[in-house]
């Protein structure tokens, strides 16, 4: 099963991907995580991506597509969940070509849906571990000890792009550049929508039901 988890910033793509990976033997490919790792490791890719990410803008297509191509070269037949890619129609078209080239087919695009005000509170309240990247929320999933990761003991911080002024730009970019990707996959007959409200477990049950 090869999937795309689609939806606005903060809708729960990363959270649901982690649950799916725990249950099924799948590779989680998050372009946001790949960029954050590149920034942490101070690579050329990270230097190119950082200013776009900090401002809440999309990294240019050619950079993202090149990075995803490299990941697919090393997939070794493993099933995947794409999270945060494709985010533009050009990226969706490039992915189709890439999948064709490597002889893999995409099974489904699951789009999570949550009202805008909930997206903002999920994003402003999100905290992440700067060591292992574990994701928390100050209300719905706080770490046991404030500011400390339950899993690795490192510090838990707010992402630069989870500040309110940057969130506004990210949500605008989603509306203008990413939402049109929905039509691309609807035309391929692969797009389904899942209610992303309620607890993490409730959403996961809906995702699993959708996957059959
Ligand atoms: P990226 O990291 O992909 O950000 P995003 O798409 O904005 O998604 P998020 O990580 O913000 O949210 P999510 O949907 O994964 O939500 P999560 O599960 O964490 O990208 C960052 C940047 O990288 C982009 O802005 C861009 O600059 C660049 N980039 C990446 N890919 C790119 C591409 N393809 N093209 C160009 N540029 C690209 O949940 C959010 C919070 O809500 C958490 O605190 C979580 O605990 C909480 N939560 C989750 N589910 C629930 C629930 N059911 N109930 C209550 N709280 C919940």
Coordinates of N, CA and C and ligand atoms in Angstrom, one line a residue:
X1 N 0.8 -1.2 0.0 CA 0.0 0.0 0.0 C 0.9 1.3 0.0
X2 N 0.7 2.1 -1.0 CA 1.5 3.3 -1.1 C 0.5 4.5 -1.0
X3 N 0.8 5.4 0.0 CA -0.2 6.5 0.3 C 0.4 7.8 0.3
X4 N -0.5 8.8 0.0 CA -0.1 10.2 0.3 C -1.1 10.7 1.4
X5 N -0.6 11.2 2.5 CA -1.4 11.9 3.5 C -1.4 13.4 3.1
X6 N -2.6 13.9 2.9 CA -2.7 15.3 2.3 C -3.5 16.1 3.3
X7 N -3.2 17.4 3.3 CA -4.1 18.3 4.1 C -3.3 19.5 4.6
X8 N -4.0 20.5 5.2 CA -3.4 21.7 5.6 C -2.3 21.6 6.7
X9 N -1.5 22.6 6.9 CA -0.6 22.6 8.0 C -1.3 22.3 9.3
X10 N -0.8 21.4 10.1 CA -1.3 21.2 11.4 C -2.5 20.2 11.4
X11 N -2.9 19.7 10.3 CA -4.1 18.9 10.2 C -3.9 17.5 10.9
X12 N -2.6 17.1 11.1 CA -2.4 15.8 11.7 C -1.7 14.8 10.8
X13 N -1.1 15.2 9.7 CA -0.5 14.3 8.8 C 0.7 13.5 9.5
X14 N 1.5 14.3 10.2 CA 2.7 13.6 10.9 C 2.2 12.7 12.0
X15 N 1.2 13.1 12.7 CA 0.7 12.3 13.8 C 0.1 11.0 13.3
X16 N -0.7 11.1 12.2 CA -1.3 9.8 11.7 C -0.3 9.0 11.0
X17 N 0.7 9.6 10.3 CA 1.8 8.8 9.7 C 2.5 8.0 10.7
X18 N 2.8 8.6 11.8 CA 3.6 7.8 12.9 C 2.7 6.6 13.3
X19 N 1.4 6.8 13.5 CA 0.6 5.6 13.9 C 0.5 4.6 12.8
X20 N 0.5 5.0 11.6 CA 0.4 4.0 10.5 C 1.7 3.2 10.4
X21 N 2.9 3.9 10.5 CA 4.2 3.3 10.4 C 4.3 2.3 11.6
X22 N 3.8 2.6 12.8 CA 3.9 1.7 13.9 C 3.1 0.4 13.6
X23 N 2.0 0.5 12.9 CA 1.1 -0.6 12.6 C 1.5 -1.4 11.4
X24 N 2.0 -0.7 10.4 CA 2.3 -1.3 9.1 C 3.8 -1.1 8.8
X25 N 4.4 -2.0 8.0 CA 5.8 -1.8 7.7 C 5.9 -0.8 6.5
X26 N 5.9 0.5 6.8 CA 5.9 1.5 5.7 C 7.0 2.5 6.0
X27 N 7.5 3.1 5.0 CA 8.5 4.2 5.1 C 7.7 5.5 5.1
X28 N 8.0 6.3 6.2 CA 7.4 7.6 6.3 C 8.3 8.6 5.6
X29 N 7.8 9.3 4.5 CA 8.6 10.2 3.8 C 8.0 11.6 4.0
X30 N 8.5 12.4 5.0 CA 8.0 13.7 5.3 C 9.0 14.7 4.7
X31 N 8.6 15.5 3.7 CA 9.5 16.5 3.1 C 9.9 17.5 4.2
X32 N 9.0 17.9 5.1 CA 9.3 18.9 6.1 C 10.4 18.3 7.0
X33 N 10.2 17.1 7.5 CA 11.3 16.4 8.3 C 12.6 16.4 7.6
X34 N 12.6 16.0 6.3 CA 13.9 15.9 5.6 C 14.6 17.3 5.5
X35 N 13.8 18.3 5.3 CA 14.4 19.7 5.3 C 14.9 20.1 6.7
X36 N 14.1 19.7 7.7 CA 14.5 20.1 9.1 C 15.8 19.4 9.5
X37 N 15.9 18.1 9.0 CA 17.2 17.4 9.3 C 18.4 18.0 8.6
X38 N 18.1 18.4 7.3 CA 19.1 19.0 6.5 C 19.6 20.4 7.2
X39 N 18.7 21.1 7.7 CA 19.0 22.4 8.4 C 19.8 22.1 9.6
X40 N 19.4 21.1 10.4 CA 20.1 20.7 11.6 C 21.5 20.3 11.3
X41 N 21.7 19.5 10.2 CA 23.0 19.0 9.8 C 23.8 20.0 9.0
X42 N 23.2 21.2 8.8 CA 23.9 22.3 8.1 C 24.4 21.9 6.7
X43 N 23.6 21.2 6.0 CA 23.9 20.7 4.6 C 23.6 21.9 3.6
X44 N 24.0 21.7 2.4 CA 23.7 22.7 1.3 C 22.2 22.8 1.1
X45 N 21.5 21.6 1.1 CA 20.1 21.5 1.0 C 19.4 22.3 2.1
X46 N 19.9 22.2 3.3 CA 19.3 22.9 4.5 C 19.5 24.4 4.3
X47 N 20.7 24.8 3.8 CA 20.9 26.2 3.6 C 19.9 26.8 2.6
X48 N 19.7 26.0 1.5 CA 18.8 26.5 0.5 C 17.3 26.6 1.0
X49 N 17.0 25.7 1.9 CA 15.5 25.6 2.3 C 15.2 26.5 3.5
X50 N 16.2 26.8 4.3 CA 15.8 27.5 5.6 C 15.0 28.8 5.5
X51 N 15.5 29.7 4.6 CA 14.8 31.0 4.6 C 13.3 30.9 4.1
X52 N 13.1 29.9 3.2 CA 11.7 29.7 2.8 C 10.9 29.2 3.9
X53 N 11.4 28.2 4.6 CA 10.7 27.6 5.7 C 10.4 28.5 6.9
X54 N 11.4 29.3 7.3 CA 11.2 30.2 8.4 C 10.2 31.2 8.1
X55 N 10.0 31.6 6.8 CA 9.0 32.6 6.4 C 7.6 32.0 6.1
X56 N 7.6 30.6 6.2 CA 6.3 29.9 5.9 C 6.0 29.8 4.5
X57 N 7.0 30.0 3.6 CA 6.8 29.8 2.2 C 7.2 28.4 1.7
X58 N 6.7 28.1 0.5 CA 7.1 26.8 0.0 C 8.6 26.8 -0.6
X59 N 9.3 25.8 -0.4 CA 10.6 25.7 -1.0 C 10.4 25.4 -2.5
X60 N 11.2 26.1 -3.4 CA 11.0 25.9 -4.8 C 10.9 24.4 -5.3
X61 N 10.0 24.2 -6.2 CA 9.7 22.9 -6.7 C 11.0 22.1 -7.1
X62 N 11.9 22.7 -7.8 CA 13.0 21.9 -8.3 C 13.9 21.3 -7.1
X63 N 13.9 22.1 -6.0 CA 14.7 21.6 -4.9 C 14.0 20.4 -4.2
X64 N 12.7 20.6 -4.0 CA 11.9 19.5 -3.4 C 11.9 18.3 -4.2
X65 N 11.7 18.4 -5.5 CA 11.5 17.3 -6.4 C 12.9 16.5 -6.4
X66 N 14.0 17.2 -6.5 CA 15.3 16.6 -6.5 C 15.5 15.8 -5.2
X67 N 15.1 16.3 -4.1 CA 15.3 15.6 -2.8 C 14.4 14.4 -2.8
X68 N 13.2 14.4 -3.3 CA 12.3 13.3 -3.2 C 12.8 12.2 -4.2
X69 N 13.3 12.6 -5.3 CA 13.9 11.6 -6.3 C 15.0 10.8 -5.6
X70 N 15.8 11.5 -4.8 CA 16.9 10.7 -4.1 C 16.3 9.7 -3.2
X71 N 15.2 10.1 -2.5 CA 14.6 9.2 -1.5 C 14.1 7.9 -2.2
X72 N 13.4 8.2 -3.4 CA 12.9 7.0 -4.1 C 13.9 6.1 -4.7
X73 N 15.1 6.7 -5.0 CA 16.2 5.8 -5.5 C 16.6 4.8 -4.4
X74 N 16.4 5.1 -3.1 CA 16.8 4.2 -2.1 C 15.6 3.6 -1.3
X75 N 14.5 3.5 -2.0 CA 13.3 2.9 -1.3 C 13.3 1.4 -1.2
X76 N 14.0 0.8 -2.1 CA 14.2 -0.7 -2.1 C 12.9 -1.5 -2.0
X77 N 11.9 -1.0 -2.7 CA 10.6 -1.8 -2.8 C 9.7 -1.6 -1.5
X78 N 10.1 -0.8 -0.6 CA 9.3 -0.6 0.6 C 8.1 0.2 0.4
X79 N 6.9 -0.1 1.0 CA 5.7 0.8 0.8 C 6.0 2.1 1.5
X80 N 5.3 3.1 1.1 CA 5.6 4.5 1.6 C 4.3 5.2 2.0
X81 N 4.5 6.2 2.9 CA 3.5 7.3 3.1 C 4.2 8.6 2.9
X82 N 3.7 9.3 1.9 CA 4.2 10.6 1.6 C 3.5 11.6 2.5
X83 N 4.2 12.5 3.2 CA 3.6 13.5 4.1 C 4.2 14.8 3.8
X84 N 3.3 15.7 3.2 CA 3.8 17.1 2.9 C 4.3 17.2 1.5
X85 N 4.1 16.1 0.7 CA 4.5 16.1 -0.7 C 3.5 15.2 -1.5
X86 N 3.0 15.6 -2.6 CA 3.3 16.9 -3.3 C 2.4 18.0 -2.8
X87 N 3.0 19.2 -2.9 CA 2.3 20.4 -2.4 C 2.0 21.4 -3.5
X88 N 2.3 21.1 -4.7 CA 2.0 21.9 -5.9 C 1.6 20.9 -7.0
X89 N 0.9 21.5 -8.0 CA 0.5 20.6 -9.1 C 1.8 20.1 -9.9
X90 N 2.8 21.0 -10.0 CA 4.1 20.6 -10.6 C 4.7 19.5 -9.9
X91 N 4.7 19.5 -8.5 CA 5.2 18.4 -7.8 C 4.4 17.1 -8.0
X92 N 3.1 17.2 -8.1 CA 2.3 16.0 -8.3 C 2.6 15.4 -9.7
X93 N 2.8 16.3 -10.7 CA 3.1 15.8 -12.0 C 4.5 15.1 -12.0
X94 N 5.4 15.7 -11.3 CA 6.8 15.1 -11.2 C 6.7 13.8 -10.5
X95 N 5.9 13.7 -9.5 CA 5.8 12.4 -8.7 C 5.2 11.3 -9.6
X96 N 4.2 11.7 -10.4 CA 3.7 10.7 -11.4 C 4.8 10.1 -12.3
X97 N 5.6 11.0 -12.8 CA 6.7 10.6 -13.7 C 7.7 9.7 -13.0
X98 N 8.0 10.1 -11.8 CA 9.0 9.4 -11.0 C 8.5 8.0 -10.6
X99 N 7.2 7.9 -10.2 CA 6.6 6.6 -9.9 C 6.6 5.7 -11.1
X100 N 6.3 6.3 -12.3 CA 6.3 5.6 -13.5 C 7.7 5.0 -13.8
X101 N 8.7 5.9 -13.6 CA 10.1 5.5 -13.9 C 10.5 4.3 -13.0
X102 N 10.1 4.4 -11.7 CA 10.6 3.3 -10.8 C 9.6 2.1 -10.8
X103 N 8.5 2.2 -11.5 CA 7.6 1.1 -11.6 C 6.8 0.9 -10.3
X104 N 6.4 2.0 -9.6 CA 5.6 1.8 -8.4 C 4.3 2.6 -8.6
X105 N 3.2 2.1 -8.0 CA 2.0 2.8 -8.2 C 1.5 3.3 -6.9
X106 N 0.8 4.5 -7.0 CA 0.2 5.1 -5.8 C -1.2 4.5 -5.6
X107 N -1.5 4.1 -4.4 CA -2.8 3.5 -4.2 C -3.9 4.6 -3.8
X108 N -3.5 5.5 -2.9 CA -4.6 6.4 -2.4 C -4.0 7.7 -1.9
X109 N -4.8 8.7 -2.0 CA -4.5 10.0 -1.3 C -5.5 10.2 -0.2
X110 N -5.1 10.2 1.0 CA -6.1 10.5 2.1 C -5.9 11.9 2.6
X111 N -7.0 12.7 2.4 CA -6.9 14.1 2.8 C -7.6 14.2 4.2
X112 N -6.9 14.8 5.1 CA -7.5 15.0 6.4 C -8.1 16.4 6.4
X113 N -9.3 16.5 7.1 CA -9.9 17.8 7.1 C -10.3 18.3 8.5
X114 N -9.9 19.5 8.8 CA -10.1 20.1 10.1 C -10.4 21.6 9.9
X115 N -11.4 22.2 10.7 CA -11.7 23.6 10.5 C -10.5 24.5 10.8
X116 N -10.5 25.6 10.2 CA -9.3 26.6 10.2 C -8.9 27.0 11.6
X117 N -9.9 27.3 12.5 CA -9.5 27.7 13.9 C -8.9 26.6 14.7
X118 N -9.3 25.4 14.4 CA -8.6 24.2 15.1 C -7.2 24.0 14.5
X119 N -7.0 24.3 13.2 CA -5.6 24.2 12.7 C -4.7 25.2 13.4
X120 N -5.2 26.4 13.6 CA -4.4 27.4 14.2 C -4.0 27.0 15.7
X121 N -5.0 26.5 16.4 CA -4.7 26.1 17.8 C -3.8 24.9 17.8
X122 N -3.9 23.9 16.9 CA -3.0 22.8 16.8 C -1.6 23.3 16.6
X123 N -1.4 24.3 15.7 CA -0.1 24.7 15.3 C 0.5 25.6 16.4
X124 N -0.2 26.5 16.9 CA 0.4 27.4 18.0 C 0.7 26.6 19.2
X125 N -0.1 25.5 19.5 CA 0.2 24.7 20.7 C 1.2 23.6 20.5
X126 N 1.6 23.4 19.2 CA 2.5 22.3 19.0 C 3.9 22.5 19.6
X127 N 4.5 21.5 20.1 CA 5.9 21.6 20.6 C 6.6 20.4 20.0
X128 N 7.9 20.5 19.7 CA 8.6 19.4 19.1 C 9.9 19.1 19.9
X129 N 10.4 17.9 19.9 CA 11.6 17.6 20.6 C 12.8 18.0 19.6
X130 N 13.7 18.7 20.1 CA 14.8 19.1 19.2 C 15.8 18.0 19.1
X131 N 15.7 16.9 19.8 CA 16.6 15.8 19.7 C 16.0 14.8 18.7
X132 N 14.9 14.2 19.1 CA 14.3 13.1 18.2 C 13.2 13.5 17.3
X133 N 12.7 14.7 17.5 CA 11.6 15.2 16.6 C 10.2 14.8 17.1
X134 N 10.1 14.1 18.2 CA 8.7 13.7 18.7 C 7.8 15.0 18.8
X135 N 6.6 14.8 18.5 CA 5.6 15.9 18.5 C 4.7 15.9 19.7
X136 N 4.5 17.0 20.3 CA 3.6 17.2 21.5 C 2.7 18.3 21.2
X137 N 1.7 18.5 22.1 CA 0.8 19.6 22.1 C 0.6 20.1 23.5
X138 N 0.6 21.4 23.7 CA 0.6 21.9 25.1 C -0.8 21.5 25.8
X139 N -1.8 21.3 25.0 CA -3.1 20.8 25.6 C -3.4 19.4 25.4
X140 N -3.4 18.9 24.1 CA -3.9 17.6 23.9 C -2.8 16.5 24.1
X141 N -1.5 16.9 24.1 CA -0.5 15.9 24.3 C 0.8 16.5 24.9
X142 N 0.7 17.0 26.2 CA 1.8 17.6 26.8 C 2.9 16.5 27.2
X143 N 4.2 16.9 27.2 CA 5.1 15.9 27.7 C 4.9 15.8 29.2
X144 N 5.3 14.6 29.8 CA 5.1 14.4 31.2 C 5.7 15.5 32.0
X145 N 7.0 15.8 31.7 CA 7.6 16.9 32.4 C 7.8 18.1 31.4
X146 N 7.3 19.2 31.8 CA 7.2 20.4 30.9 C 8.6 20.7 30.3
X147 N 8.6 20.8 28.9 CA 9.8 21.2 28.2 C 10.8 20.0 28.0
X148 N 10.4 18.8 28.4 CA 11.4 17.7 28.3 C 10.7 16.5 27.6
X149 N 11.4 16.0 26.6 CA 10.9 14.9 25.8 C 10.7 13.6 26.5
X150 N 9.5 13.0 26.5 CA 9.3 11.7 27.2 C 10.2 10.6 26.6
X151 N 10.6 10.7 25.3 CA 11.2 9.6 24.7 C 12.8 9.7 24.8
X152 N 13.3 10.9 24.7 CA 14.8 11.0 24.7 C 15.4 11.9 25.7
X153 N 14.5 12.7 26.4 CA 15.0 13.6 27.5 C 15.5 14.9 27.0
X154 N 15.5 15.1 25.7 CA 16.0 16.4 25.2 C 15.0 17.5 25.4
X155 N 15.3 18.7 25.0 CA 14.4 19.9 25.2 C 13.3 19.9 24.2
X156 N 12.1 20.3 24.6 CA 11.0 20.4 23.7 C 10.7 21.9 23.4
X157 N 10.6 22.2 22.1 CA 10.6 23.6 21.8 C 9.4 23.9 20.8
X158 N 9.2 25.2 20.5 CA 8.2 25.6 19.5 C 9.0 25.7 18.1
X159 N 8.4 25.2 17.0 CA 9.0 25.4 15.7 C 8.9 26.8 15.3
X160 N 10.0 27.4 14.7 CA 10.0 28.8 14.3 C 8.7 29.1 13.4
X161 N 8.4 28.1 12.6 CA 7.2 28.4 11.7 C 5.9 28.1 12.3
X162 N 5.9 27.8 13.6 CA 4.6 27.7 14.4 C 4.3 28.9 15.1
X163 N 5.0 30.0 14.9 CA 4.6 31.3 15.5 C 3.4 31.9 14.6
X164 N 2.6 32.6 15.3 CA 1.3 33.0 14.7 C 1.4 33.7 13.4
X165 N 2.4 34.6 13.3 CA 2.5 35.4 12.0 C 2.9 34.5 10.8
X166 N 3.7 33.5 11.1 CA 4.2 32.6 10.0 C 3.1 31.6 9.7
X167 N 2.3 31.2 10.7 CA 1.2 30.3 10.4 C 0.2 30.9 9.4
X168 N 0.0 32.2 9.5 CA -1.0 32.8 8.5 C -0.4 32.6 7.1
X169 N 0.8 32.9 6.9 CA 1.4 32.7 5.5 C 1.3 31.2 5.1
X170 N 1.6 30.3 6.0 CA 1.5 28.9 5.6 C 0.1 28.5 5.2
X171 N -0.9 29.0 5.9 CA -2.2 28.6 5.6 C -2.6 29.3 4.2
X172 N -2.1 30.5 4.0 CA -2.4 31.1 2.7 C -1.8 30.3 1.5
X173 N -0.5 29.9 1.8 CA 0.2 29.1 0.7 C -0.6 27.8 0.5
X174 N -1.1 27.2 1.5 CA -1.9 26.0 1.3 C -3.1 26.2 0.4
X175 N -3.8 27.3 0.7 CA -5.0 27.6 -0.1 C -4.6 27.8 -1.5
X176 N -3.6 28.6 -1.8 CA -3.2 29.0 -3.1 C -2.5 28.0 -3.9
X177 N -1.6 27.3 -3.3 CA -0.7 26.4 -4.1 C -1.0 24.9 -3.9
X178 N -1.5 24.5 -2.7 CA -1.6 23.1 -2.4 C -3.0 22.6 -2.6
X179 N -4.0 23.4 -2.3 CA -5.4 22.9 -2.4 C -5.7 22.4 -3.9
X180 N -5.1 23.1 -4.9 CA -5.4 22.6 -6.3 C -4.9 21.2 -6.6
X181 N -4.0 20.7 -5.8 CA -3.5 19.3 -6.0 C -4.6 18.3 -5.8
X182 N -5.6 18.7 -4.9 CA -6.8 17.9 -4.7 C -7.4 17.4 -6.0
X183 N -7.6 18.4 -6.9 CA -8.3 18.2 -8.2 C -7.4 17.2 -9.0
X184 N -6.1 17.4 -9.0 CA -5.2 16.5 -9.7 C -5.5 15.0 -9.4
X185 N -5.6 14.7 -8.0 CA -5.8 13.3 -7.6 C -7.3 12.9 -7.7
X186 N -8.2 13.9 -7.7 CA -9.6 13.5 -7.9 C -9.7 13.0 -9.3
X187 N -9.1 13.7 -10.3 CA -9.1 13.3 -11.7 C -8.5 11.9 -11.9
X188 N -7.6 11.5 -11.0 CA -7.0 10.2 -11.1 C -7.9 9.1 -10.4
X189 N -8.9 9.6 -9.7 CA -9.8 8.7 -8.9 C -9.1 8.1 -7.6
X190 N -8.2 8.9 -7.1 CA -7.4 8.3 -5.9 C -7.7 9.1 -4.7
X191 N -8.5 10.2 -4.7 CA -8.6 11.1 -3.6 C -9.7 10.8 -2.7
X192 N -9.5 10.7 -1.4 CA -10.6 10.5 -0.4 C -10.3 11.4 0.7
X193 N -11.5 11.8 1.4 CA -11.4 12.8 2.5 C -11.8 12.1 3.8
X194 N -11.0 12.4 4.8 CA -11.3 11.8 6.2 C -11.4 13.0 7.2
X195 N -12.4 12.9 8.0 CA -12.6 13.9 9.1 C -11.5 13.8 10.0
X196 N -10.7 14.9 10.2 CA -9.6 14.9 11.0 C -9.8 15.5 12.4
X197 N -11.1 15.7 12.8 CA -11.4 16.2 14.1 C -11.6 15.1 15.1
X198 N -11.6 15.4 16.4 CA -11.7 14.4 17.4 C -10.3 14.0 17.9
X199 N -10.3 13.0 18.7 CA -9.0 12.6 19.3 C -8.1 11.9 18.2
X200 N -6.8 11.8 18.5 CA -5.9 11.2 17.5 C -6.3 9.8 17.2
X201 N -6.8 9.0 18.3 CA -7.3 7.6 18.1 C -8.5 7.6 17.2
X202 N -9.4 8.5 17.4 CA -10.6 8.5 16.6 C -10.3 8.8 15.1
X203 N -9.4 9.7 14.9 CA -9.0 10.0 13.5 C -8.3 8.7 12.9
X204 N -7.4 8.1 13.7 CA -6.7 6.9 13.2 C -7.7 5.8 12.8
X205 N -8.8 5.6 13.7 CA -9.8 4.6 13.4 C -10.4 4.9 12.0
X206 N -10.7 6.2 11.7 CA -11.3 6.6 10.4 C -10.3 6.3 9.3
X207 N -9.1 6.6 9.5 CA -8.1 6.4 8.5 C -8.0 4.9 8.1
X208 N -8.0 4.1 9.2 CA -7.8 2.6 9.0 C -9.1 2.1 8.2
X209 N -10.2 2.6 8.6 CA -11.5 2.2 8.0 C -11.4 2.5 6.5
X210 N -10.9 3.7 6.2 CA -10.8 4.2 4.8 C -9.9 3.3 4.0
X211 N -8.8 2.8 4.7 CA -7.9 2.0 4.0 C -8.4 0.5 3.9
X212 N -9.5 0.2 4.6 CA -10.0 -1.1 4.5 C -9.1 -2.1 5.2
Ligands
LIG1 P1 5.8 20.5 7.0 O1 6.7 20.1 8.2 O2 5.4 19.4 6.0 O3 4.6 21.3 7.6 P2 3.1 21.2 7.3 O4 2.5 20.6 6.1 O5 2.7 22.6 7.5 O6 2.6 20.2 8.3 P3 2.8 20.2 9.8 O7 4.1 19.4 10.1 O8 2.8 21.6 10.3 O9 1.5 19.5 10.4 P4 0.9 18.1 10.4 O10 -0.2 18.0 9.5 O11 2.0 17.1 10.2 O12 0.4 18.0 11.9 P5 0.9 17.3 13.2 O13 0.6 15.8 13.1 O14 2.3 17.7 13.5 O15 6.6 21.6 6.2 C1 7.2 22.7 6.8 C2 7.8 23.6 5.7 O16 8.7 22.8 4.9 C3 6.8 24.2 4.7 O17 6.2 25.3 5.2 C4 7.7 24.5 3.5 O18 8.5 25.6 3.8 C5 8.7 23.3 3.5 N1 8.2 22.2 2.7 C6 7.9 20.9 3.1 N2 7.4 20.1 2.1 C7 7.4 20.9 1.0 C8 7.0 20.7 -0.3 N3 6.6 19.5 -0.7 N4 7.2 21.8 -1.2 C9 7.6 23.0 -0.8 N5 8.0 23.2 0.5 C10 7.9 22.2 1.4 O19 -0.1 17.9 14.3 C11 -0.1 19.3 14.6 C12 -0.3 19.4 16.1 O20 -1.7 19.0 16.4 C13 0.6 18.6 17.0 O21 0.9 19.3 18.2 C14 -0.3 17.3 17.3 O22 0.1 16.8 18.6 C15 -1.7 17.9 17.3 N6 -2.7 17.0 16.9 C16 -2.6 16.1 15.9 N7 -3.7 15.4 15.7 C17 -4.5 15.8 16.7 C18 -5.9 15.5 17.1 N8 -6.6 14.6 16.5 N9 -6.4 16.2 18.1 C19 -5.7 17.2 18.8 N10 -4.5 17.5 18.5 C20 -3.9 16.9 17.4

